[in-house]
XYZ file of C-alpha atoms in Angstrom:
389
model
C 141.067 103.532 -35.145
C 140.685 102.080 -31.699
C 138.963 98.997 -33.017
C 141.933 98.161 -35.147
C 144.617 99.079 -32.093
C 142.444 96.913 -29.655
C 142.690 94.449 -32.837
C 146.362 94.729 -32.538
C 146.203 94.204 -28.934
C 144.818 91.066 -28.759
C 146.509 89.549 -31.628
C 150.028 90.863 -29.785
C 148.526 89.228 -26.162
C 146.187 86.116 -27.173
C 146.813 85.201 -30.691
C 149.895 82.818 -32.251
C 150.678 84.696 -35.602
C 148.812 82.298 -37.138
C 146.589 80.407 -35.226
C 145.630 76.473 -36.019
C 142.300 77.449 -34.336
C 139.474 79.725 -34.554
C 138.989 81.569 -30.161
C 138.173 84.088 -28.269
C 141.218 86.151 -28.989
C 140.772 85.441 -32.716
C 137.311 86.299 -32.269
C 138.347 89.344 -30.548
C 140.281 90.281 -33.041
C 138.139 90.144 -35.880
C 135.413 91.564 -34.914
C 137.574 94.539 -34.423
C 139.391 94.341 -37.848
C 136.030 93.762 -39.238
C 134.726 97.336 -37.063
C 137.337 99.151 -38.662
C 137.392 98.148 -41.610
C 132.925 98.399 -42.052
C 130.656 95.745 -43.371
C 129.657 98.527 -46.066
C 133.375 98.591 -47.685
C 134.212 95.010 -47.161
C 131.516 93.933 -49.710
C 132.314 96.378 -52.140
C 135.947 95.553 -51.858
C 134.868 91.246 -52.446
C 131.751 92.417 -55.208
C 133.828 95.093 -57.223
C 131.486 98.063 -56.602
C 134.420 100.160 -55.085
C 135.514 100.525 -58.462
C 132.658 102.580 -58.967
C 133.214 105.493 -56.847
C 134.816 108.686 -57.544
C 138.263 108.441 -57.509
C 139.271 104.875 -57.567
C 142.468 105.125 -58.905
C 145.048 102.165 -60.585
C 145.638 100.396 -57.642
C 141.761 100.129 -56.278
C 141.252 97.966 -59.519
C 144.454 96.299 -60.026
C 144.035 95.038 -56.623
C 140.147 94.714 -56.378
C 140.584 92.625 -59.897
C 143.280 91.155 -58.824
C 141.457 89.582 -55.594
C 138.458 88.327 -57.649
C 140.818 86.823 -60.013
C 142.582 84.744 -57.631
C 139.169 83.977 -55.849
C 137.976 82.290 -58.154
C 141.226 80.730 -60.078
C 142.230 78.696 -56.880
C 138.845 78.744 -55.789
C 137.337 76.407 -58.584
C 141.165 74.853 -59.233
C 140.805 73.401 -55.484
C 137.789 71.869 -55.552
C 138.261 70.070 -59.006
C 141.173 68.741 -57.569
C 139.545 67.200 -54.346
C 140.853 69.705 -51.721
C 139.726 69.680 -48.232
C 137.605 72.461 -47.900
C 139.130 73.212 -43.977
C 142.514 73.258 -46.314
C 140.876 75.773 -49.023
C 139.780 77.867 -46.473
C 143.442 77.937 -44.496
C 144.660 79.424 -47.660
C 141.578 82.054 -49.019
C 141.014 83.736 -45.473
C 144.564 84.486 -46.198
C 144.974 85.967 -49.020
C 142.525 88.378 -48.086
C 145.561 90.066 -45.246
C 147.853 90.502 -49.048
C 144.270 93.201 -49.811
C 144.640 95.157 -45.950
C 146.024 97.534 -47.783
C 142.724 98.103 -50.090
C 139.932 97.469 -47.162
C 141.472 99.717 -44.894
C 142.340 102.447 -47.443
C 139.503 105.242 -46.851
C 139.887 104.877 -42.902
C 143.725 104.686 -43.121
C 143.614 107.683 -45.532
C 140.810 110.349 -42.594
C 143.814 109.950 -39.780
C 146.381 112.387 -39.553
C 149.866 111.745 -39.460
C 150.117 111.928 -35.925
C 147.839 109.296 -35.492
C 149.426 107.019 -38.418
C 152.553 107.053 -35.922
C 150.423 105.936 -33.025
C 149.291 103.107 -34.855
C 153.028 102.638 -35.414
C 153.289 102.692 -32.166
C 150.515 99.884 -31.230
C 151.890 97.949 -34.146
C 155.359 98.442 -32.460
C 153.864 97.537 -29.515
C 151.432 94.374 -30.669
C 155.735 93.098 -31.332
C 156.570 93.791 -27.565
C 154.112 91.420 -26.708
C 154.590 88.451 -28.996
C 158.593 88.838 -27.475
C 157.615 89.109 -24.525
C 155.634 86.192 -24.429
C 158.448 84.042 -26.181
C 161.009 85.080 -23.319
C 158.107 83.813 -21.007
C 158.133 80.548 -22.597
C 161.342 80.074 -21.984
C 161.135 81.079 -18.030
C 158.164 78.878 -17.321
C 159.285 76.016 -19.918
C 155.354 76.148 -21.541
C 154.711 77.284 -25.152
C 151.852 78.927 -26.343
C 147.729 77.670 -25.211
C 149.848 74.663 -23.406
C 152.549 73.714 -26.091
C 155.603 72.091 -24.258
C 158.844 71.984 -25.880
C 161.708 74.062 -26.278
C 160.548 75.049 -29.694
C 156.816 75.561 -29.984
C 157.084 79.264 -28.955
C 159.600 80.087 -31.189
C 156.419 80.618 -34.205
C 155.563 83.710 -31.716
C 158.787 85.930 -32.992
C 157.253 85.005 -37.106
C 155.293 88.082 -36.679
C 155.093 90.728 -38.799
C 155.600 92.810 -35.403
C 158.578 92.167 -34.033
C 161.165 92.477 -36.064
C 159.325 95.910 -36.690
C 159.374 96.695 -33.353
C 162.847 95.553 -33.060
C 163.316 98.510 -34.956
C 161.144 100.969 -34.562
C 160.273 101.760 -31.250
C 164.780 102.662 -30.453
C 164.658 104.716 -33.391
C 161.431 106.097 -31.888
C 162.548 106.183 -29.079
C 165.070 109.132 -29.927
C 162.421 111.711 -31.052
C 161.310 112.413 -27.727
C 164.557 112.807 -26.650
C 164.852 115.342 -29.491
C 161.909 117.151 -29.485
C 161.432 117.379 -25.670
C 165.409 117.779 -24.353
C 165.082 116.713 -20.126
C 165.309 114.262 -18.643
C 161.693 112.736 -19.516
C 162.433 112.792 -23.096
C 165.857 110.662 -22.511
C 163.932 108.509 -20.239
C 161.198 107.819 -23.054
C 164.581 106.845 -25.102
C 166.163 103.924 -23.083
C 162.550 102.198 -22.592
C 162.210 102.340 -26.446
C 165.809 100.893 -26.448
C 165.675 98.267 -23.538
C 162.690 97.249 -25.548
C 163.686 96.634 -29.246
C 166.561 94.661 -27.336
C 164.277 92.674 -25.539
C 162.744 91.774 -29.627
C 166.216 91.739 -30.608
C 167.323 89.352 -27.616
C 164.514 87.274 -28.182
C 165.302 87.024 -32.016
C 168.784 86.407 -31.165
C 168.032 83.132 -28.148
C 165.687 81.714 -30.415
C 168.059 81.598 -33.533
C 165.987 83.443 -36.069
C 169.149 84.480 -38.297
C 167.771 86.183 -41.395
C 165.684 88.862 -38.699
C 168.261 89.101 -36.556
C 170.805 90.725 -38.958
C 168.417 92.752 -40.721
C 166.632 94.194 -37.881
C 170.919 95.381 -36.418
C 171.228 95.822 -40.367
C 168.247 98.898 -40.118
C 168.884 99.494 -36.957
C 172.587 101.038 -38.002
C 171.191 103.041 -40.846
C 168.674 104.652 -38.468
C 171.747 105.649 -35.538
C 173.506 106.680 -38.594
C 171.555 109.092 -40.014
C 170.228 110.182 -36.870
C 174.072 110.755 -36.332
C 174.405 112.765 -39.129
C 171.974 115.004 -39.133
C 172.657 116.238 -35.522
C 176.480 115.949 -34.680
C 175.725 116.263 -30.853
C 172.818 113.073 -31.019
C 175.580 111.820 -33.372
C 178.110 112.014 -30.658
C 175.950 110.920 -27.649
C 175.138 107.953 -29.769
C 178.357 106.670 -30.480
C 179.443 107.504 -26.639
C 176.658 105.191 -25.862
C 177.499 102.259 -28.142
C 181.116 102.479 -27.202
C 179.785 101.783 -23.016
C 176.661 99.056 -24.695
C 179.195 97.278 -26.823
C 181.568 97.147 -23.209
C 178.424 95.554 -21.514
C 176.812 93.696 -24.657
C 179.611 93.374 -26.818
C 180.077 89.454 -25.515
C 176.163 88.716 -25.812
C 176.556 90.222 -29.768
C 179.391 87.798 -30.476
C 177.581 84.876 -29.201
C 174.672 85.374 -30.695
C 176.236 85.482 -34.343
C 178.073 82.525 -33.739
C 175.134 80.548 -32.664
C 174.216 82.597 -36.522
C 177.450 81.015 -38.227
C 176.810 77.435 -36.530
C 173.107 77.413 -37.586
C 173.981 78.192 -40.684
C 177.097 75.923 -40.685
C 174.529 72.964 -39.804
C 171.654 74.048 -41.256
C 172.496 75.680 -44.546
C 169.458 77.383 -45.803
C 167.018 75.408 -44.773
C 166.218 73.618 -47.898
C 164.578 76.878 -49.457
C 165.948 75.974 -52.757
C 164.874 72.318 -52.703
C 161.816 74.395 -51.508
C 161.577 75.988 -55.234
C 162.151 73.506 -56.940
C 159.904 71.292 -55.542
C 157.254 73.671 -56.557
C 158.586 73.686 -59.743
C 158.437 70.294 -60.522
C 154.616 69.783 -59.087
C 153.238 72.706 -61.232
C 155.537 71.685 -64.053
C 154.431 68.471 -64.684
C 151.259 70.547 -67.573
C 150.731 73.580 -68.831
C 147.652 74.103 -66.906
C 149.115 73.226 -63.425
C 152.083 75.635 -63.819
C 149.513 78.368 -65.794
C 146.841 77.710 -62.859
C 148.459 76.130 -59.831
C 146.431 73.136 -57.931
C 144.004 76.003 -56.324
C 143.754 76.827 -53.285
C 144.126 73.979 -50.089
C 146.898 72.227 -52.323
C 149.593 70.286 -50.303
C 153.170 70.179 -51.415
C 155.802 67.367 -50.586
C 158.383 70.393 -48.883
C 161.642 69.494 -48.006
C 162.295 72.774 -46.546
C 160.028 70.647 -43.259
C 161.829 67.498 -43.686
C 159.077 66.404 -46.610
C 155.933 66.973 -44.886
C 153.044 67.092 -47.109
C 151.761 70.961 -45.905
C 149.740 73.974 -47.423
C 152.564 76.107 -47.665
C 156.182 77.814 -48.607
C 158.757 79.896 -47.551
C 158.181 82.864 -50.188
C 155.437 84.514 -51.666
C 156.211 83.771 -55.359
C 156.914 79.665 -54.054
C 153.368 80.196 -52.989
C 152.070 81.855 -55.580
C 152.695 79.502 -57.832
C 151.873 76.568 -56.113
C 147.981 77.814 -56.201
C 147.845 80.065 -59.076
C 150.282 79.253 -61.106
C 151.792 81.562 -63.524
C 148.883 83.687 -63.986
C 148.051 84.001 -60.833
C 151.919 85.468 -59.985
C 151.609 88.234 -62.625
C 148.439 89.598 -61.408
C 150.024 89.494 -57.757
C 153.151 90.953 -58.727
C 151.610 94.257 -60.834
C 149.243 94.473 -57.474
C 152.435 94.387 -55.264
C 154.389 96.293 -58.084
C 151.726 99.657 -57.597
C 151.496 99.181 -53.852
C 155.289 99.355 -54.234
C 154.657 103.308 -55.378
C 152.243 103.947 -53.039
C 154.420 102.876 -50.133
C 157.400 104.723 -51.171
C 154.830 108.143 -52.761
C 153.942 107.996 -48.423
C 156.557 107.668 -46.602
C 158.925 109.477 -49.324
C 158.080 112.003 -45.515
C 158.034 109.603 -42.976
C 161.724 107.177 -43.881
C 161.547 105.814 -40.131
C 158.532 103.938 -40.353
C 159.925 102.487 -43.893
C 163.105 101.298 -42.033
C 161.457 99.884 -39.195
C 159.292 98.454 -41.878
C 161.961 96.936 -44.319
C 163.004 93.688 -42.242
C 159.444 92.723 -42.084
C 159.403 93.009 -45.488
C 161.926 91.390 -46.934
C 161.761 88.334 -44.671
C 157.530 88.039 -44.871
C 158.165 88.156 -49.288
C 161.115 86.049 -49.754
C 161.948 84.217 -46.400
C 158.938 83.110 -44.178
C 155.629 82.162 -44.610
C 154.838 85.809 -42.931
C 153.156 86.821 -45.962
C 149.993 85.303 -45.614
C 149.994 86.392 -41.440
C 146.993 89.438 -40.251
C 150.063 91.205 -39.450
C 151.981 91.336 -42.544
C 148.388 92.809 -45.114
C 148.744 95.373 -41.652
C 152.359 96.755 -42.094
C 150.946 96.549 -45.507
C 147.702 99.001 -44.754
C 149.947 100.842 -42.357
C 152.783 102.134 -44.773
C 150.687 102.638 -47.796
C 148.506 105.470 -45.700
C 149.618 109.229 -46.187
C 146.555 110.449 -44.149
C 144.973 113.048 -44.373
C 146.880 116.106 -44.675
C 149.583 113.827 -45.351
């Protein structure tokens, strides 16, 4: 567990959500993740031997077979169509992140619910580190890794950890105030609120429209739920909201105005045109539609000015491009079983699922974060019921 926490801290403090290369920070994260998974589990899943262990359920079977099928299908197509080795590798590595719930399953199943909650805190802290690095880049005028320019650091906020932290930290901060009424508990609640505001403020300042609105919605649901369960707390939250609105109201209105103006200027960022481009490219033949163009395939993407890139902004269109309708159906089956596991695991911890909601929706439908390490870690965290949970 500590290796996984160390990997998260290194990830938030030193890495980009989608690094362009492999340096010391990425190596540290990889080693921490490898230590958490273990070589035996990694080999067992990639080879299919994990299906022979007692207790393997439908998710294990479908997930393992889906991973093997995608590696084979996309790899053969990519090599046959002559895509660059670097582009193939940049697709294959993130594929493993999507199956981290299976890789990390044995580790997380051994942890108690209290330790799993600490792991959620570490995940949120990584998001706070990303947000603070973004604020630092705005103050210093220098982006990550020395990249100059006002937008170079915005990729830091694409991490699934940032929206999670924006929701989780304020809501989790209320817990010590409720369990240990007194000055210490409310200090922790105040720190959680400040940390959450740092993440929300970064999303607002960078005009990450969907992330900001989804986080505000999730926070509203969380605070209302807490207030209905505990009327006294609800009164305190209402008074706090009124006080905060008098101070932060103009700032929030300015942020929403920026969202409205960006929407008026760029609309939906050509997301629909992007899907149409994928359908046009894969629809050239039945084979291309069914099997895709393989790992490493490029798309003249209207969402990024018709540059030829290896990504799209939704998981479904990305899979259709790379592994076709066959691969898409396989992954949907895996995700359906994963959703059932998540709902069962989080039945007693709805606050964790609420905090994860914005990141899941963004990653699946609006961003490229489904390819990020943090997205896979979030899925793994959500599927963990834990020992005695």
